[in-house]
PDB file of C-alpha atoms in Angstrom:
ATOM      1  CA  MET F   1     152.200 -40.608-106.584  1.00 65.00           C
ATOM      2  CA  LYS F   2     151.081 -39.545-110.061  1.00 67.00           C
ATOM      3  CA  ILE F   3     147.622 -38.676-108.712  1.00 73.00           C
ATOM      4  CA  TRP F   4     149.156 -36.387-106.073  1.00 59.00           C
ATOM      5  CA  LEU F   5     151.290 -34.643-108.658  1.00 58.00           C
ATOM      6  CA  MET F   6     148.260 -34.153-110.913  1.00 60.00           C
ATOM      7  CA  MET F   7     146.229 -32.761-107.991  1.00 60.00           C
ATOM      8  CA  PHE F   8     148.994 -30.325-107.054  1.00 57.00           C
ATOM      9  CA  GLY F   9     149.330 -29.300-110.697  1.00 57.00           C
ATOM     10  CA  ILE F  10     145.595 -28.670-111.042  1.00 66.00           C
ATOM     11  CA  LEU F  11     145.482 -26.736-107.767  1.00 59.00           C
ATOM     12  CA  GLY F  12     148.522 -24.713-108.823  1.00 52.00           C
ATOM     13  CA  VAL F  13     147.014 -23.769-112.188  1.00 49.00           C
ATOM     14  CA  GLY F  14     143.677 -22.972-110.527  1.00 48.00           C
ATOM     15  CA  GLY F  15     145.408 -20.805-107.940  1.00 45.00           C
ATOM     16  CA  VAL F  16     147.303 -18.868-110.589  1.00 40.00           C
ATOM     17  CA  ALA F  17     144.107 -18.353-112.613  1.00 41.00           C
ATOM     18  CA  LEU F  18     142.259 -17.112-109.510  1.00 42.00           C
ATOM     19  CA  ALA F  19     145.094 -14.736-108.628  1.00 40.00           C
ATOM     20  CA  LEU F  20     145.113 -13.326-112.175  1.00 39.00           C
ATOM     21  CA  TYR F  21     141.322 -12.855-112.119  1.00 45.00           C
ATOM     22  CA  ILE F  22     141.423 -11.051-108.767  1.00 44.00           C
ATOM     23  CA  GLY F  23     144.345  -8.927-109.966  1.00 44.00           C
ATOM     24  CA  VAL F  24     142.492  -7.830-113.101  1.00 41.00           C
ATOM     25  CA  GLN F  25     139.279  -7.123-111.172  1.00 41.00           C
ATOM     26  CA  SER F  26     140.999  -5.076-108.494  1.00 43.00           C
ATOM     27  CA  SER F  27     143.270  -3.167-110.899  1.00 56.00           C
ATOM     28  CA  ASN F  28     140.268  -2.070-112.995  1.00 80.00           C
ATOM     29  CA  SER F  29     138.284  -1.002-109.920  1.00 93.00           C
ATOM     30  CA  HIS F  30     138.505   2.279-108.031  1.00 96.00           C
ATOM     31  CA  PRO F  31     137.351   3.379-104.547  1.00 96.00           C
ATOM     32  CA  THR F  32     134.694   5.779-105.904  1.00 95.00           C
ATOM     33  CA  PRO F  33     132.782   6.194-109.168  1.00 96.00           C
ATOM     34  CA  GLU F  34     134.377   9.629-109.577  1.00 95.00           C
ATOM     35  CA  GLU F  35     137.880   8.147-109.401  1.00 95.00           C
ATOM     36  CA  ALA F  36     136.864   5.472-111.908  1.00 95.00           C
ATOM     37  CA  LEU F  37     135.594   8.226-114.235  1.00 93.00           C
ATOM     38  CA  HIS F  38     138.880  10.124-114.086  1.00 91.00           C
ATOM     39  CA  ALA F  39     140.846   6.900-114.678  1.00 91.00           C
ATOM     40  CA  GLU F  40     138.759   5.908-117.731  1.00 84.00           C
ATOM     41  CA  ARG F  41     140.310   6.909-121.044  1.00 69.00           C
ATOM     42  CA  HIS F  42     137.342   7.554-123.316  1.00 66.00           C
ATOM     43  CA  GLY F  43     139.015  10.353-125.234  1.00 66.00           C
ATOM     44  CA  ARG F  44     137.245  13.263-123.564  1.00 73.00           C
ATOM     45  CA  GLU F  45     138.433  15.354-120.668  1.00 83.00           C
ATOM     46  CA  VAL F  46     136.310  15.532-117.519  1.00 88.00           C
ATOM     47  CA  ILE F  47     135.975  19.254-116.877  1.00 90.00           C
ATOM     48  CA  ARG F  48     133.736  19.154-113.789  1.00 90.00           C
ATOM     49  CA  VAL F  49     131.777  16.470-111.907  1.00 93.00           C
ATOM     50  CA  LEU F  50     128.290  17.774-111.095  1.00 93.00           C
ATOM     51  CA  ASP F  51     126.639  14.913-109.208  1.00 94.00           C
ATOM     52  CA  THR F  52     126.840  11.207-108.445  1.00 95.00           C
ATOM     53  CA  VAL F  53     123.620   9.195-108.235  1.00 94.00           C
ATOM     54  CA  PHE F  54     123.546   5.700-106.735  1.00 95.00           C
ATOM     55  CA  HIS F  55     120.910   3.198-107.833  1.00 90.00           C
ATOM     56  CA  ASP F  56     118.809   1.556-105.125  1.00 82.00           C
ATOM     57  CA  ASN F  57     120.515  -1.799-105.662  1.00 80.00           C
ATOM     58  CA  GLY F  58     123.818  -0.325-104.421  1.00 82.00           C
ATOM     59  CA  ASN F  59     125.776  -1.919-107.262  1.00 91.00           C
ATOM     60  CA  ALA F  60     125.307   0.814-109.858  1.00 94.00           C
ATOM     61  CA  ALA F  61     126.251   4.482-109.869  1.00 96.00           C
ATOM     62  CA  TYR F  62     125.923   7.295-112.383  1.00 96.00           C
ATOM     63  CA  VAL F  63     128.188  10.336-112.550  1.00 96.00           C
ATOM     64  CA  VAL F  64     126.808  13.450-114.250  1.00 94.00           C
ATOM     65  CA  TYR F  65     129.607  15.694-115.466  1.00 92.00           C
ATOM     66  CA  ILE F  66     130.725  18.365-117.896  1.00 90.00           C
ATOM     67  CA  THR F  67     133.083  17.186-120.636  1.00 87.00           C
ATOM     68  CA  GLU F  68     134.656  18.652-123.740  1.00 79.00           C
ATOM     69  CA  ASP F  69     132.899  17.956-127.031  1.00 70.00           C
ATOM     70  CA  ASN F  70     134.047  18.043-130.639  1.00 66.00           C
ATOM     71  CA  GLN F  71     131.343  20.483-131.747  1.00 65.00           C
ATOM     72  CA  LEU F  72     130.725  22.294-128.448  1.00 65.00           C
ATOM     73  CA  GLU F  73     133.146  23.688-125.916  1.00 72.00           C
ATOM     74  CA  GLU F  74     131.330  21.916-123.081  1.00 80.00           C
ATOM     75  CA  SER F  75     128.779  19.153-123.026  1.00 84.00           C
ATOM     76  CA  LEU F  76     126.781  17.376-120.335  1.00 88.00           C
ATOM     77  CA  ALA F  77     127.488  13.647-120.033  1.00 91.00           C
ATOM     78  CA  VAL F  78     126.463  10.736-117.807  1.00 94.00           C
ATOM     79  CA  ALA F  79     128.726   7.751-117.126  1.00 94.00           C
ATOM     80  CA  SER F  80     127.635   4.485-115.527  1.00 95.00           C
ATOM     81  CA  PHE F  81     129.650   2.341-113.133  1.00 95.00           C
ATOM     82  CA  ASP F  82     129.262  -1.122-111.644  1.00 95.00           C
ATOM     83  CA  GLY F  83     130.171  -1.729-108.031  1.00 95.00           C
ATOM     84  CA  ASN F  84     131.962  -4.881-106.944  1.00 93.00           C
ATOM     85  CA  ARG F  85     133.852  -5.985-103.853  1.00 92.00           C
ATOM     86  CA  PHE F  86     136.977  -4.239-105.141  1.00 93.00           C
ATOM     87  CA  GLY F  87     135.339  -0.867-105.855  1.00 96.00           C
ATOM     88  CA  TRP F  88     133.809   0.756-108.952  1.00 97.00           C
ATOM     89  CA  ARG F  89     134.369  -0.070-112.625  1.00 96.00           C
ATOM     90  CA  TYR F  90     133.467   2.059-115.641  1.00 94.00           C
ATOM     91  CA  ARG F  91     130.651   0.602-117.758  1.00 94.00           C
ATOM     92  CA  SER F  92     129.575   3.150-120.385  1.00 92.00           C
ATOM     93  CA  ARG F  93     128.770   6.809-121.021  1.00 91.00           C
ATOM     94  CA  ILE F  94     126.164   8.951-122.714  1.00 90.00           C
ATOM     95  CA  ASN F  95     126.816  12.425-124.077  1.00 88.00           C
ATOM     96  CA  LEU F  96     123.621  14.461-123.630  1.00 86.00           C
ATOM     97  CA  GLY F  97     125.068  17.470-125.442  1.00 81.00           C
ATOM     98  CA  ASP F  98     124.255  21.120-124.941  1.00 74.00           C
ATOM     99  CA  THR F  99     121.369  21.747-122.545  1.00 62.00           C
ATOM    100  CA  ASP F 100     119.886  24.329-124.919  1.00 64.00           C
ATOM    101  CA  LEU F 101     119.701  21.990-127.921  1.00 64.00           C
ATOM    102  CA  ILE F 102     117.946  18.859-126.657  1.00 61.00           C
ATOM    103  CA  PRO F 103     114.150  18.622-126.341  1.00 68.00           C
ATOM    104  CA  TYR F 104     112.746  17.123-123.146  1.00 75.00           C
ATOM    105  CA  GLY F 105     111.019  14.167-124.823  1.00 72.00           C
ATOM    106  CA  ASN F 106     114.252  12.760-126.261  1.00 79.00           C
ATOM    107  CA  PHE F 107     116.578  10.313-124.569  1.00 84.00           C
ATOM    108  CA  THR F 108     119.840   8.513-125.232  1.00 84.00           C
ATOM    109  CA  ALA F 109     120.554   4.876-124.355  1.00 85.00           C
ATOM    110  CA  ALA F 110     123.879   3.079-123.934  1.00 85.00           C
ATOM    111  CA  GLY F 111     125.351   0.273-121.906  1.00 81.00           C
ATOM    112  CA  GLY F 112     122.379  -0.607-119.748  1.00 87.00           C
ATOM    113  CA  PHE F 113     120.952   2.810-118.968  1.00 92.00           C
ATOM    114  CA  VAL F 114     118.945   5.646-120.463  1.00 91.00           C
ATOM    115  CA  ALA F 115     119.267   9.377-119.754  1.00 92.00           C
ATOM    116  CA  GLY F 116     117.699  12.628-120.872  1.00 90.00           C
ATOM    117  CA  TYR F 117     116.661  16.111-119.810  1.00 90.00           C
ATOM    118  CA  ALA F 118     113.538  16.941-117.808  1.00 90.00           C
ATOM    119  CA  PRO F 119     111.742  20.292-117.541  1.00 90.00           C
ATOM    120  CA  ASP F 120     112.724  22.522-114.602  1.00 88.00           C
ATOM    121  CA  GLU F 121     109.350  22.039-112.902  1.00 90.00           C
ATOM    122  CA  ALA F 122     109.560  18.226-113.073  1.00 92.00           C
ATOM    123  CA  SER F 123     109.773  16.387-109.766  1.00 94.00           C
ATOM    124  CA  ALA F 124     109.133  12.903-111.195  1.00 94.00           C
ATOM    125  CA  VAL F 125     109.807  11.117-114.480  1.00 93.00           C
ATOM    126  CA  ARG F 126     108.081   7.961-115.714  1.00 92.00           C
ATOM    127  CA  PHE F 127     109.601   5.902-118.506  1.00 88.00           C
ATOM    128  CA  ASP F 128     106.693   3.638-119.417  1.00 84.00           C
ATOM    129  CA  ASP F 129     105.970   1.880-116.105  1.00 84.00           C
ATOM    130  CA  TYR F 130     109.306   2.709-114.477  1.00 88.00           C
ATOM    131  CA  HIS F 131     110.261   5.605-112.233  1.00 91.00           C
ATOM    132  CA  ALA F 132     113.474   7.225-113.423  1.00 93.00           C
ATOM    133  CA  MET F 133     115.997   8.810-111.062  1.00 93.00           C
ATOM    134  CA  LEU F 134     115.932  12.609-111.303  1.00 93.00           C
ATOM    135  CA  THR F 135     118.866  14.831-110.368  1.00 91.00           C
ATOM    136  CA  PRO F 136     119.098  18.624-110.678  1.00 89.00           C
ATOM    137  CA  VAL F 137     122.502  19.649-112.033  1.00 84.00           C
ATOM    138  CA  ASP F 138     123.853  22.938-113.299  1.00 75.00           C
ATOM    139  CA  GLY F 139     120.417  24.521-113.736  1.00 76.00           C
ATOM    140  CA  GLN F 140     118.959  21.471-115.513  1.00 81.00           C
ATOM    141  CA  ASN F 141     117.113  18.329-114.481  1.00 88.00           C
ATOM    142  CA  VAL F 142     118.685  15.115-115.743  1.00 92.00           C
ATOM    143  CA  TRP F 143     116.799  11.824-115.496  1.00 93.00           C
ATOM    144  CA  ILE F 144     118.419   8.385-115.515  1.00 94.00           C
ATOM    145  CA  LEU F 145     116.799   4.977-115.890  1.00 92.00           C
ATOM    146  CA  HIS F 146     118.781   1.930-114.786  1.00 91.00           C
ATOM    147  CA  ASP F 147     118.811  -1.201-116.952  1.00 87.00           C
ATOM    148  CA  PRO F 148     115.751  -0.910-119.232  1.00 86.00           C
ATOM    149  CA  SER F 149     114.917  -3.790-121.558  1.00 80.00           C
ATOM    150  CA  SER F 150     115.314  -3.420-125.321  1.00 78.00           C
ATOM    151  CA  ASP F 151     111.513  -3.717-125.642  1.00 78.00           C
ATOM    152  CA  ASP F 152     111.124  -0.736-123.298  1.00 75.00           C
ATOM    153  CA  LEU F 153     113.405   1.336-125.517  1.00 80.00           C
ATOM    154  CA  GLU F 154     111.395   0.611-128.661  1.00 80.00           C
ATOM    155  CA  THR F 155     108.024   1.576-127.187  1.00 79.00           C
ATOM    156  CA  ALA F 156     109.128   4.179-124.657  1.00 78.00           C
ATOM    157  CA  SER F 157     106.701   6.758-123.421  1.00 85.00           C
ATOM    158  CA  ILE F 158     108.284   9.460-121.265  1.00 89.00           C
ATOM    159  CA  ARG F 159     106.059  11.453-118.934  1.00 92.00           C
ATOM    160  CA  PHE F 160     107.031  14.274-116.586  1.00 94.00           C
ATOM    161  CA  TYR F 161     105.124  15.244-113.430  1.00 95.00           C
ATOM    162  CA  ASN F 162     105.247  18.322-111.203  1.00 94.00           C
ATOM    163  CA  SER F 163     105.399  18.307-107.385  1.00 94.00           C
ATOM    164  CA  ASN F 164     101.591  17.989-107.196  1.00 95.00           C
ATOM    165  CA  GLY F 165     101.669  14.851-109.356  1.00 94.00           C
ATOM    166  CA  ALA F 166     100.093  16.602-112.343  1.00 95.00           C
ATOM    167  CA  PRO F 167     101.470  15.757-115.809  1.00 94.00           C
ATOM    168  CA  ILE F 168     103.642  18.390-117.485  1.00 93.00           C
ATOM    169  CA  ASP F 169     102.851  19.082-121.134  1.00 87.00           C
ATOM    170  CA  ILE F 170     106.105  19.287-123.121  1.00 80.00           C
ATOM    171  CA  ASP F 171     104.689  19.871-126.610  1.00 69.00           C
TER     172      ASP F 171
END
């Protein structure tokens, strides 16, 4: 009899723990990355969503958007999201700043991704040996690299290529 009571007690506690886990996962998830962005409270207003880019693995998405900035009226930002069976959850964000102030060779890294600006004529971006995703938004090209290693960030070499595959000189 004691064994049965212990088994029911263990199953009951396990069931409650599972229900709490599922509740937390589903309450922090949203049907789309854009909805997850608007629900996230990172202290900056989302003024306008420009584009959403999905990584090939299907479990990561990046939303490029205009946000307010402390020093600028508007700033370009990229937020990353993880997909799960309940929807999309906010992961991190990068503020790229004003499109007129950032040189093309620079990048910003946070929370498992890297982003930066590419020249208008760029049709491909290589970050060392990796192909970065490229999305034209609001008159600018933004590139995004999913999940680089910390070693890649230390020795990064960014190269831009035009539609003919020729390197673009950014100096």
